[in-house]
Short mmCIF file of C-alpha atoms in Angstrom, two decimals:
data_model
loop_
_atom_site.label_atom_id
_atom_site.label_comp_id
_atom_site.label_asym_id
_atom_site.label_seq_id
_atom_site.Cartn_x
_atom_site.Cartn_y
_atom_site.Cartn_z
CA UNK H 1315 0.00 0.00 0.00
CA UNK H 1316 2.56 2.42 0.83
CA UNK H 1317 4.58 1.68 -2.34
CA UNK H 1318 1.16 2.74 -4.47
CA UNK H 1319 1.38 5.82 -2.30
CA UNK H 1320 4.61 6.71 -3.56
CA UNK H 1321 3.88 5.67 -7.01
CA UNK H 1322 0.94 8.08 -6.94
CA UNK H 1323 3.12 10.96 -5.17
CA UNK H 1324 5.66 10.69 -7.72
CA UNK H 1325 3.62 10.95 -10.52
CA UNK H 1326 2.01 13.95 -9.40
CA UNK H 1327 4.97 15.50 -8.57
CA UNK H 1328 5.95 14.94 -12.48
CA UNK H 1329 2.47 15.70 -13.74
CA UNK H 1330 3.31 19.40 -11.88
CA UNK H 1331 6.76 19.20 -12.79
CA UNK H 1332 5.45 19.94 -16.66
CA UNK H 1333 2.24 21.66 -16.18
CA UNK H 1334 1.81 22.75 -19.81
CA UNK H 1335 2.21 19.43 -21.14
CA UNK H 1336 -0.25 18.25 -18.51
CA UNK H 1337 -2.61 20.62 -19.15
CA UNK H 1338 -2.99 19.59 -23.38
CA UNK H 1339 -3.23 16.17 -22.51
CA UNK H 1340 -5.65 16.96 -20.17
CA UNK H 1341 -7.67 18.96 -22.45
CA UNK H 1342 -8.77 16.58 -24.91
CA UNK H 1343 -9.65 14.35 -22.31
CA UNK H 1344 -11.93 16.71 -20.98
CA UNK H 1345 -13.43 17.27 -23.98
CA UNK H 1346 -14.00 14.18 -25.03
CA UNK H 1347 -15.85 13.23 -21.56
CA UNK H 1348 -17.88 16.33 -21.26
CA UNK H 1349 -18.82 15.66 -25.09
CA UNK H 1350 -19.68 11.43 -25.07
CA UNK H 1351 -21.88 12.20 -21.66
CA UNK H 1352 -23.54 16.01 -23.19
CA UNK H 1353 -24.26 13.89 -26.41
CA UNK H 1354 -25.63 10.31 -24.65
CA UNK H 1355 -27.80 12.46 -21.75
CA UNK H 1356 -29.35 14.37 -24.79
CA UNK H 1357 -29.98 10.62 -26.71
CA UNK H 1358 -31.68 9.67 -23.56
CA UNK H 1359 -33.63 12.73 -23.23
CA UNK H 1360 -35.05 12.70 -26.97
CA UNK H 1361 -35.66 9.15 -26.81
CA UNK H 1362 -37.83 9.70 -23.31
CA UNK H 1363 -39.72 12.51 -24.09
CA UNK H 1364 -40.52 10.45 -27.86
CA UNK H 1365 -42.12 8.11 -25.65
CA UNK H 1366 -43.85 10.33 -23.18
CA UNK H 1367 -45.43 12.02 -26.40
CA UNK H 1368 -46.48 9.15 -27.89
CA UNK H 1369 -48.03 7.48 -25.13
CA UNK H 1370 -49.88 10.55 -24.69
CA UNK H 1371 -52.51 9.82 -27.27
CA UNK H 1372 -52.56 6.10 -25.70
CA UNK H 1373 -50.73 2.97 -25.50
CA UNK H 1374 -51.34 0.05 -27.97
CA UNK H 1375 -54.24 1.16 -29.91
CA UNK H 1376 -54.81 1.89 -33.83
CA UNK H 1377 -57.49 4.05 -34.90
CA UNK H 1378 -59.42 3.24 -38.03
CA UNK H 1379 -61.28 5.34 -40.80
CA UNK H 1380 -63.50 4.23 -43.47
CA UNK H 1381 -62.94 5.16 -47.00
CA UNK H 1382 -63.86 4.25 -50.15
CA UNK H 1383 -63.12 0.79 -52.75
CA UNK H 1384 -60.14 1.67 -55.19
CA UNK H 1385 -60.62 -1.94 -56.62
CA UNK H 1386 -63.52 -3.70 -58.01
CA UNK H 1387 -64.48 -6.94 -56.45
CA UNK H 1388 -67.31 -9.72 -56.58
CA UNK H 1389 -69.70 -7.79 -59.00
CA UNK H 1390 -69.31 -4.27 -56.94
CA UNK H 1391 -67.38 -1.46 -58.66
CA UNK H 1392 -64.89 0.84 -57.09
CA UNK H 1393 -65.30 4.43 -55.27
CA UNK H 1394 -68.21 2.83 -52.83
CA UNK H 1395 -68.10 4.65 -49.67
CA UNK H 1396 -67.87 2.38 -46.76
CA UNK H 1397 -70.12 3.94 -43.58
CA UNK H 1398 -69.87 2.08 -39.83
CA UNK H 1399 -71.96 2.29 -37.02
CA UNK H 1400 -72.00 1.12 -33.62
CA UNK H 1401 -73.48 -2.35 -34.61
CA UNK H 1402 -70.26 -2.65 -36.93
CA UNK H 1403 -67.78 -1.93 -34.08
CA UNK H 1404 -69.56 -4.10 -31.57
CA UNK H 1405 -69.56 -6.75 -34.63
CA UNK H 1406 -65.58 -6.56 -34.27
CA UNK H 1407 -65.26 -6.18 -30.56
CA UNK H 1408 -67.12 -10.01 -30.30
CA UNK H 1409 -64.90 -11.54 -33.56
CA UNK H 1410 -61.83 -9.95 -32.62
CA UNK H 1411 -60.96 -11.98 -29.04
CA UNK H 1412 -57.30 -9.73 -29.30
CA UNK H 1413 -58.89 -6.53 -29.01
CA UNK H 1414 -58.98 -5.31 -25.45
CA UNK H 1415 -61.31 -2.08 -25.76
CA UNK H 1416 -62.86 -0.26 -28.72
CA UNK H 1417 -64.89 2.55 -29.11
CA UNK H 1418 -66.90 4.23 -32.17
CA UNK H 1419 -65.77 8.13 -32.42
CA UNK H 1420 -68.13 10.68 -33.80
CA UNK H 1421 -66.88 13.83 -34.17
CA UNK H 1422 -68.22 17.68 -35.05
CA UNK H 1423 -66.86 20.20 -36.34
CA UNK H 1424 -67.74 23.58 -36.65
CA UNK H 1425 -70.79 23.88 -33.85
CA UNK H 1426 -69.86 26.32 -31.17
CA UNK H 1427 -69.47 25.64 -27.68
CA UNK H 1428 -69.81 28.63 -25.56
CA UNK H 1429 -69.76 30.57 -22.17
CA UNK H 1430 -71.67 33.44 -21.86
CA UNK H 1431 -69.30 35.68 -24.38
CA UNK H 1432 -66.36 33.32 -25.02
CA UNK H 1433 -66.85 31.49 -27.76
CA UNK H 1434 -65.12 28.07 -29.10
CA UNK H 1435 -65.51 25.73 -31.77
CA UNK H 1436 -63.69 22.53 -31.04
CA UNK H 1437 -63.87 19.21 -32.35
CA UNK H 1438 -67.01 17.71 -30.42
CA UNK H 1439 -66.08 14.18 -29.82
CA UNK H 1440 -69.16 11.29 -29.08
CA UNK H 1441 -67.82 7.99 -27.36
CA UNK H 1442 -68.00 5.37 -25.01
CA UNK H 1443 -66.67 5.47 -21.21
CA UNK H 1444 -63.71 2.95 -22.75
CA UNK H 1445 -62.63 5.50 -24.78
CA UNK H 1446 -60.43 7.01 -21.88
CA UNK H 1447 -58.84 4.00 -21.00
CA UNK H 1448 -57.60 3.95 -24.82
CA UNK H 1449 -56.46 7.68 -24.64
CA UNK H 1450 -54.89 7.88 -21.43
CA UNK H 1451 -57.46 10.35 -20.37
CA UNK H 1452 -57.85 11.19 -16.44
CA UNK H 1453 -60.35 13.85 -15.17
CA UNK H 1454 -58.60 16.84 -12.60
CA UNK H 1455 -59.79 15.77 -9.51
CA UNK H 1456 -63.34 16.43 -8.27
CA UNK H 1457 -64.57 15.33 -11.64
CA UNK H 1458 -65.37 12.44 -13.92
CA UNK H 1459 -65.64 10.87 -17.06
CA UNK H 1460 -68.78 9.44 -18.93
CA UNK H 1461 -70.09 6.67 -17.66
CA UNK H 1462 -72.50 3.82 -18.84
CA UNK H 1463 -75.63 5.71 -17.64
CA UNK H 1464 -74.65 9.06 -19.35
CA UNK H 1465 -74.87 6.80 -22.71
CA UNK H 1466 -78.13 4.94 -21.63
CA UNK H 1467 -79.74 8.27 -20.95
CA UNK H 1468 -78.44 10.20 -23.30
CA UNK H 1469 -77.72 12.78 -20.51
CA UNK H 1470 -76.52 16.20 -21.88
CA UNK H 1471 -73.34 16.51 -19.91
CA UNK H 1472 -69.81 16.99 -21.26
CA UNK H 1473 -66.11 16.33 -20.35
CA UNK H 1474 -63.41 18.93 -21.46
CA UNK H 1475 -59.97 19.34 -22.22
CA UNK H 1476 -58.22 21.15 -19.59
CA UNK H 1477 -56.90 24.18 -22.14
CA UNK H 1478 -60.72 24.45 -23.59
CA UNK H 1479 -61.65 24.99 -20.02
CA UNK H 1480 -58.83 27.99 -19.54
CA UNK H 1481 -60.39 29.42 -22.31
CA UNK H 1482 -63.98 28.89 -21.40
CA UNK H 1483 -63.85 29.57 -17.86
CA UNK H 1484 -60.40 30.98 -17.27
CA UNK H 1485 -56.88 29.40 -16.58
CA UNK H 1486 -57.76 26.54 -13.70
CA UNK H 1487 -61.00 27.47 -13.00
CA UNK H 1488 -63.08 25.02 -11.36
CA UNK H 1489 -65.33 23.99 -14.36
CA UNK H 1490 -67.50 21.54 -12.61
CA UNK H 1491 -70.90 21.45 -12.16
CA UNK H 1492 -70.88 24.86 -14.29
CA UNK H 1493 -73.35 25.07 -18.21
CA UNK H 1494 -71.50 25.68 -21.35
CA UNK H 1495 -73.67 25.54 -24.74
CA UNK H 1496 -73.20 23.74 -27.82
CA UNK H 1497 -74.71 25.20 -30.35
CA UNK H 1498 -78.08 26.21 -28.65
CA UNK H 1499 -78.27 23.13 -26.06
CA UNK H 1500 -76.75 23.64 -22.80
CA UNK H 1501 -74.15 21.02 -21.54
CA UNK H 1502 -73.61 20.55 -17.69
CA UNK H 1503 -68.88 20.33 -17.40
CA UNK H 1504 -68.88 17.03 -15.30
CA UNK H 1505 -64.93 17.01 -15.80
CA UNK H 1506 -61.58 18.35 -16.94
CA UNK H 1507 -58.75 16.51 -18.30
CA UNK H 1508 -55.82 16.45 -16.04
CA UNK H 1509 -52.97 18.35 -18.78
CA UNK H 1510 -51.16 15.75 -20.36
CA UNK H 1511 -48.24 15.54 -22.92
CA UNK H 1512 -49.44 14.86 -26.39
CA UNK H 1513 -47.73 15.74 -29.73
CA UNK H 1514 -49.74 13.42 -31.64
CA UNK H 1515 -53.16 13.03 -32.73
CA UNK H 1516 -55.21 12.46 -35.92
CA UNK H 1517 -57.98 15.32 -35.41
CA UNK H 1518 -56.85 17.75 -32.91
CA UNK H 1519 -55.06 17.32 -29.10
CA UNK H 1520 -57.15 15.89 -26.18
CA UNK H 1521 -56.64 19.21 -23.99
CA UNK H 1522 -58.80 21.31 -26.85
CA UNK H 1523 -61.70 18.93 -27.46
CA UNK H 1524 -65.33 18.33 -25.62
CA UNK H 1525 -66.24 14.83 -25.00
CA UNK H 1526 -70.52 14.10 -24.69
CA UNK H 1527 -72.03 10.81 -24.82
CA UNK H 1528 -72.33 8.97 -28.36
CA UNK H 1529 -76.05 8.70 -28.21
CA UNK H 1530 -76.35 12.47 -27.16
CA UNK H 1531 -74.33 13.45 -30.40
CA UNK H 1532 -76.20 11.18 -32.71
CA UNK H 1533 -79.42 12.75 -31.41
CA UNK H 1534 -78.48 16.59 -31.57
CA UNK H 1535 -76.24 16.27 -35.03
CA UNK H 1536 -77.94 13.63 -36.54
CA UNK H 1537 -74.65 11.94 -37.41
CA UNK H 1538 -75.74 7.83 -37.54
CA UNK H 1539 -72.63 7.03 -39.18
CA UNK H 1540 -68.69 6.78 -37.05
CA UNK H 1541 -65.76 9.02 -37.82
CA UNK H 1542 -63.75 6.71 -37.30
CA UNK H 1543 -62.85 4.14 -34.03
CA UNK H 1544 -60.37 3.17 -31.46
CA UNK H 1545 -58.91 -0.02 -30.40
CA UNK H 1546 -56.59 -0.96 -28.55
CA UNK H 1547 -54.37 -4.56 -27.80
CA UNK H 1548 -52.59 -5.92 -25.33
CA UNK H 1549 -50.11 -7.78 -27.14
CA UNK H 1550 -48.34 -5.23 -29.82
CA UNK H 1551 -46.19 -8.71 -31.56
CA UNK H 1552 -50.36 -9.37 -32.78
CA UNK H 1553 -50.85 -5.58 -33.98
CA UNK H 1554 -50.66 -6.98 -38.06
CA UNK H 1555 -53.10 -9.98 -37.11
CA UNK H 1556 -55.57 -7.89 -35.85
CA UNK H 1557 -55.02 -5.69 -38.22
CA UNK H 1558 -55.73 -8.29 -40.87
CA UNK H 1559 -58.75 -9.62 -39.13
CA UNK H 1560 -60.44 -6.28 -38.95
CA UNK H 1561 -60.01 -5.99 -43.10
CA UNK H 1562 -61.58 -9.43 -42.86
CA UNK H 1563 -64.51 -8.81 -41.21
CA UNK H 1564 -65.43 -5.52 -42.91
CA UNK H 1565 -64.36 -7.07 -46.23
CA UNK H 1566 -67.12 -9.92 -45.53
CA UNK H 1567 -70.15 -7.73 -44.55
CA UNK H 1568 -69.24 -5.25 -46.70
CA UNK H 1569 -68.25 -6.97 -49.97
CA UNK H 1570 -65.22 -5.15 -50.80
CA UNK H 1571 -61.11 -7.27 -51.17
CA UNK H 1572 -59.53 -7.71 -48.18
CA UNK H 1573 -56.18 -6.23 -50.23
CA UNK H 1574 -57.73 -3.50 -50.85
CA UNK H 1575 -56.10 -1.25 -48.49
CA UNK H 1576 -57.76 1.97 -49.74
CA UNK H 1577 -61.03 1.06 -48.52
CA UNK H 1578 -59.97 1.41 -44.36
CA UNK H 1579 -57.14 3.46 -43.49
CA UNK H 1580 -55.40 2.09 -40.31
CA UNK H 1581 -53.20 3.91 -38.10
CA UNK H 1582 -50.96 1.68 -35.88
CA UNK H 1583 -49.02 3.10 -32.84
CA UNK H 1584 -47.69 0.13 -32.30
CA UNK H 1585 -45.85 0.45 -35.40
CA UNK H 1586 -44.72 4.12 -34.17
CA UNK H 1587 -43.83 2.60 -30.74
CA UNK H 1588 -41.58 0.27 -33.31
CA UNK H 1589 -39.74 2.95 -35.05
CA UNK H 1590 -39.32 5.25 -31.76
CA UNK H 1591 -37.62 2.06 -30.60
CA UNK H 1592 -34.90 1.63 -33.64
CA UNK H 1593 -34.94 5.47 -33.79
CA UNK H 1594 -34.09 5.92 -30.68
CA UNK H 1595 -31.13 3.42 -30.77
CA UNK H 1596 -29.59 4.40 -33.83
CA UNK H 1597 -29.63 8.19 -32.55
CA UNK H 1598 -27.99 6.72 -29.53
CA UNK H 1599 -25.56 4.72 -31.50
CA UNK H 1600 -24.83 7.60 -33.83
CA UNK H 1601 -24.71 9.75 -30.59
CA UNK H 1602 -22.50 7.22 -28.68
CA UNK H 1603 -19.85 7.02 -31.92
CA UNK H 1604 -19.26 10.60 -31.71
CA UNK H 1605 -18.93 10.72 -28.82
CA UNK H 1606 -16.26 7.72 -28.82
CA UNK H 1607 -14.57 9.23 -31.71
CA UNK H 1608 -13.49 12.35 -30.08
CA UNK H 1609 -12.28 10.64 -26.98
CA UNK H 1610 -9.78 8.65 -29.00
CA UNK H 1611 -8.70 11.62 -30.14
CA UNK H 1612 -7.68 12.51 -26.11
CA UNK H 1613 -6.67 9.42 -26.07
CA UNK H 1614 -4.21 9.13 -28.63
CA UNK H 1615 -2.70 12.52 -27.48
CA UNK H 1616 -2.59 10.94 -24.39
CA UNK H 1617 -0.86 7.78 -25.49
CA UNK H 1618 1.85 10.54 -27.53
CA UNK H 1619 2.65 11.91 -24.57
CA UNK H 1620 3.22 8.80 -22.85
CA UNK H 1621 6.03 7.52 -25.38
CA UNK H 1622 7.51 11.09 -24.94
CA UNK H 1623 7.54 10.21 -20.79
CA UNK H 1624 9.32 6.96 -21.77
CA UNK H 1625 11.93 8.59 -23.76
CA UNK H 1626 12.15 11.34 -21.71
CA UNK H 1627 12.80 8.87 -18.85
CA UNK H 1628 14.86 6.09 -20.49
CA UNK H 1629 17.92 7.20 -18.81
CA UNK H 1630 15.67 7.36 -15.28
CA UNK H 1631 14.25 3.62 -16.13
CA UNK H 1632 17.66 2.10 -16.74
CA UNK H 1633 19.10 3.66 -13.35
CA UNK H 1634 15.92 1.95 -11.41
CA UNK H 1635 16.78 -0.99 -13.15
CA UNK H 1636 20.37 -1.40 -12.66
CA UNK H 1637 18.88 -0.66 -8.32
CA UNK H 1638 16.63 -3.59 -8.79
CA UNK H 1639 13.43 -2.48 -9.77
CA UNK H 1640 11.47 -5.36 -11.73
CA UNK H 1641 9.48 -4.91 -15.02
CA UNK H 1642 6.46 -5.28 -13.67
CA UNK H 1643 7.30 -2.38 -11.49
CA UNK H 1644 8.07 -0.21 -14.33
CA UNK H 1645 5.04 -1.03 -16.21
CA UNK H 1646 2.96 -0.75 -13.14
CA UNK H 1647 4.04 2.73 -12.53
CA UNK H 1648 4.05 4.26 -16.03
CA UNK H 1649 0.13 2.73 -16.74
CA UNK H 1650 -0.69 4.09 -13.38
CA UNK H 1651 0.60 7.54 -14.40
CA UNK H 1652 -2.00 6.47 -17.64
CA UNK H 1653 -4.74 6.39 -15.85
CA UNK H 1654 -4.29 9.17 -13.20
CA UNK H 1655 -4.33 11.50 -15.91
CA UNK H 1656 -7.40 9.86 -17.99
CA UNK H 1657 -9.13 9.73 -14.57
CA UNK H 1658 -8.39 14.15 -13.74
CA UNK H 1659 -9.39 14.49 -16.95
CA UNK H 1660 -12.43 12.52 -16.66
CA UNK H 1661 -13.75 14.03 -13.51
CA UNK H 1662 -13.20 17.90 -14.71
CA UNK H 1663 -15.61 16.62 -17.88
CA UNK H 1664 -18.17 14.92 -16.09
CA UNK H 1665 -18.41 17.97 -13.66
CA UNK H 1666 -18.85 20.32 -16.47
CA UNK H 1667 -20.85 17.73 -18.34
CA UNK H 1668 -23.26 17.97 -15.17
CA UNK H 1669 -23.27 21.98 -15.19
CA UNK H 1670 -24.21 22.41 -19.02
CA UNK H 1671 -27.13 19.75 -18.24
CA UNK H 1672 -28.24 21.73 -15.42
CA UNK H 1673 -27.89 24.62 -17.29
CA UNK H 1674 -30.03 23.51 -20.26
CA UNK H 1675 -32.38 21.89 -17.90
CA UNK H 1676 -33.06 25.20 -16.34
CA UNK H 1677 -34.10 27.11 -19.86
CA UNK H 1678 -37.57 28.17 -19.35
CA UNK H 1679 -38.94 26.78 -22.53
CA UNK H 1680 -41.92 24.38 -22.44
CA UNK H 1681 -41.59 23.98 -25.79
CA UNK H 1682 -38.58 23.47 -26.35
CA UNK H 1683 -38.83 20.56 -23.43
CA UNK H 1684 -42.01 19.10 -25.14
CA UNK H 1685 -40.35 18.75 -28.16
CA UNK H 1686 -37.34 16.83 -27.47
CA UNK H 1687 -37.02 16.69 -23.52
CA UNK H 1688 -34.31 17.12 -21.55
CA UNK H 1689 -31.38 15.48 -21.19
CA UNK H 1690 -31.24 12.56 -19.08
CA UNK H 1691 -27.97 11.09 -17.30
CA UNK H 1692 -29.09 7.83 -16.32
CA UNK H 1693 -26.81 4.81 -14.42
CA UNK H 1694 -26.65 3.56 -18.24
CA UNK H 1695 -25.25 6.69 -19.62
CA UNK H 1696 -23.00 7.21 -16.36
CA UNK H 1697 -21.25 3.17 -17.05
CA UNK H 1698 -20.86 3.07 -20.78
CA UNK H 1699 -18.59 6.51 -20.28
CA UNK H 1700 -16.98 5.12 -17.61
CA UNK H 1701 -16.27 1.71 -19.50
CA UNK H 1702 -15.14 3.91 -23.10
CA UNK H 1703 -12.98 5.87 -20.58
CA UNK H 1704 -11.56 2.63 -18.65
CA UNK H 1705 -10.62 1.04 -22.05
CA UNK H 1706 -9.39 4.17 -23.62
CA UNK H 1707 -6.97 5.14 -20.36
CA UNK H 1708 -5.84 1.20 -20.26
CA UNK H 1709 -4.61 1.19 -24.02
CA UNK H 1710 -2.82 4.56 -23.88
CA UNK H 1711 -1.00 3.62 -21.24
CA UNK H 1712 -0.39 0.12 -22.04
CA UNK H 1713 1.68 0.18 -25.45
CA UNK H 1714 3.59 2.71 -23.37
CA UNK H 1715 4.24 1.49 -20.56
CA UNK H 1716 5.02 -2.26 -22.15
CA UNK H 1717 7.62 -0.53 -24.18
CA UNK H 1718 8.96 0.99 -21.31
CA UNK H 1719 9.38 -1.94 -19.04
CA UNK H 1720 11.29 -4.02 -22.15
CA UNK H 1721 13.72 -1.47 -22.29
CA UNK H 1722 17.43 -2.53 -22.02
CA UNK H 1723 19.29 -1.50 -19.09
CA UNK H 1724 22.66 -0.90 -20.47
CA UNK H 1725 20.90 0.83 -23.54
CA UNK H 1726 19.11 2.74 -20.93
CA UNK H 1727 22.39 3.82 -19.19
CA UNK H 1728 23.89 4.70 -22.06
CA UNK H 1729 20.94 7.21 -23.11
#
């Protein structure tokens, strides 16, 4: 123990001994750490906050519309208009054992929904209480969703998105139990949606839309024909077999090809989940190389300046030799001296590393965080700099220090 405390005294005392030297070396190292950590926290960060936005319209589900034939098929030509209804959706719901929930969606636009002189016109959505489940939708507290009786009874009451209630009622006003009108027939606000992240959708965001009972909006817009519907599995590995089943059913009732894939348009998040996935990783990986890239570049400076110690020390190495000191001594010391250096250099980069995260963590910019988060240093991110950084200090200073420790003594001497 106290020969590794003189090893380690010594080599500081050197390190100061040539400070500029130090310094350089130093400096790519530091760069390199503070850039492979900046560059794998930000990989992290986008690849989290792609997940957090894409769960936010709900996890598992597709949502399908009907279109029109493109093909002709069993007598019937093409450009028939395919309508569903409720019967159709229930029809899939019992064939279908992989689907978990599903609801019709009937939507509005255009009608007004107002509050004494503010004045909205959102996308008025008529579902099922399942529908929430599907969308990740949770009412603020002291409210609710729609329920099975609001559907039986067609009762006139509506749930709201919590930025259609700032501008209804005013920013976090308490909404429930308060009338808005649609059109000319007054609503009673029975709950708000707790805010929620949500970059995608295929009509408009959850936080601007009204949500009323299906029957209720069949009865006051006279819509008897779906938008479009949700559904949503538990397995995503089954996402194309459903998928397929669902064009067979239709296909069958309504006499139009299965391949056909004009007549339903289908859109999969499981598939999205899919590509966030390989996205993700190959942003990482891309991330990761650069990172890599320009700490081999510290550590080939480093490795330089090594081979300059040795010959700077031959004449030093052949006197310790002649005294007794073994190889292994030699090449103990000098990869020691390696790593010291790779490890000061390390620790300055991961400090600053940690104060330009906090300081871009800090920017008051929803959304710019919304967009592509912020950056996250995680126990992975944290090891696979640490192991690039172990590897990288072991093989500058192991060529080195090798060469070193094989030097002749009387050679040495003689230098």
């Amino acid at each position: 123990m106290s020969r590794l405390i003189d090893y380690i005294l010594e080599i500081f005392s050197y390190l100061r001994q040539y400070k500029a030297r130090t310094a350089m070396t130093m400096f790519g190292l530091i760069w390199g750490t503070m850039t492979i950590i900046i560059l794998l926290a930000f990989g992290a960060g986008v690849k989290k906050q792609m997940s957090i936005n894409m769960h936010g319209i709900g996890e598992g589900i597709a949502i399908v519309w009907p279109g029109r034939t493109s093909i002709p098929f069993e007598g019937y030509g093409r450009e028939r208009t395919i309508r569903l209804n409720e019967d159709d959706i229930e029809l899939i719901r019992s064939e279908v054992r992989e689907i978990n929930r599903i609801s019709p969606e009937f939507s509005k636009w255009g009608s007004t929904i107002r509050v004494d002189d503010k004045i909205n016109r959102p996308n008025i959505t008529g579902i099922i209480p399942e529908y929430a489940w599907m969308r990740n939708i949770m009412p603020e507290p002291g409210g609710r969703w729609l329920n099975d009786l609001d559907i039986k009874n067609k009762r006139r009451v509506v749930f709201i998105g919590n930025r259609l209630r700032d501008f209804l009622f005013g920013e976090n006003a308490d909404a429930i139990g308060e009338y808005v009108y649609i059109d000319q027939t007054p609503f009673m606000v029975i709950g708000v949606m707790i805010e929620k992240t949500q970059n995608s959708s295929y009509s408009s965001r959850d936080r601007d839309r009204a949500f009323i009972p299906y029957t209720v909006h069949k009865s006051i817009f006279g819509n008897q024909y779906v938008n479009n519907f949700v559904y949503q599995i538990d397995d995503p590995t089954k996402s194309k077999t459903v998928q397929t089943k669902v064009y067979s059913i239709l296909a069958k009732k309504f006499k139009f090809d299965p391949a056909d894939k004009e007549t339903l348009g289908i859109w999969d998040t499981n598939e999205m989940e899919a590509f966030i996935f390989y996205f993700s990783l190959g942003l990482t990986i891309f991330l990761g190389i650069m990172g890599v890239v320009t700490l081999l570049v510290g550590g080939i400076g480093l490795a330089n300046i090594m081979y300059v110690v040795v010959k700077e020390r031959t004449h030093e190495i052949g006197i310790r030799r002649s005294l007794g000191a073994r190889k292994r001594n030699i090449f103990f010391q000098l990869l020691l001296e390696a790593f010291i250096v790779i490890g000061l250099g390390a620790m300055i980069g991961f400090i600053l590393a940690l104060g330009i995260i906090a300081l871009i963590s800090a920017i008051p910019s929803p959304e710019l965080r919304e967009a592509v988060g912020l950056p996250q240093l995680n126990l992975t991110v944290a090891l696979a700099a640490t192991l690039i950084l172990c590897t990288i200090g072991f093989l500058a200073g192991f060529f080195p220090a090798r060469r070193a420790a094989n030097l002749n003594v009387i050679d040495c001497l003689r230098y």
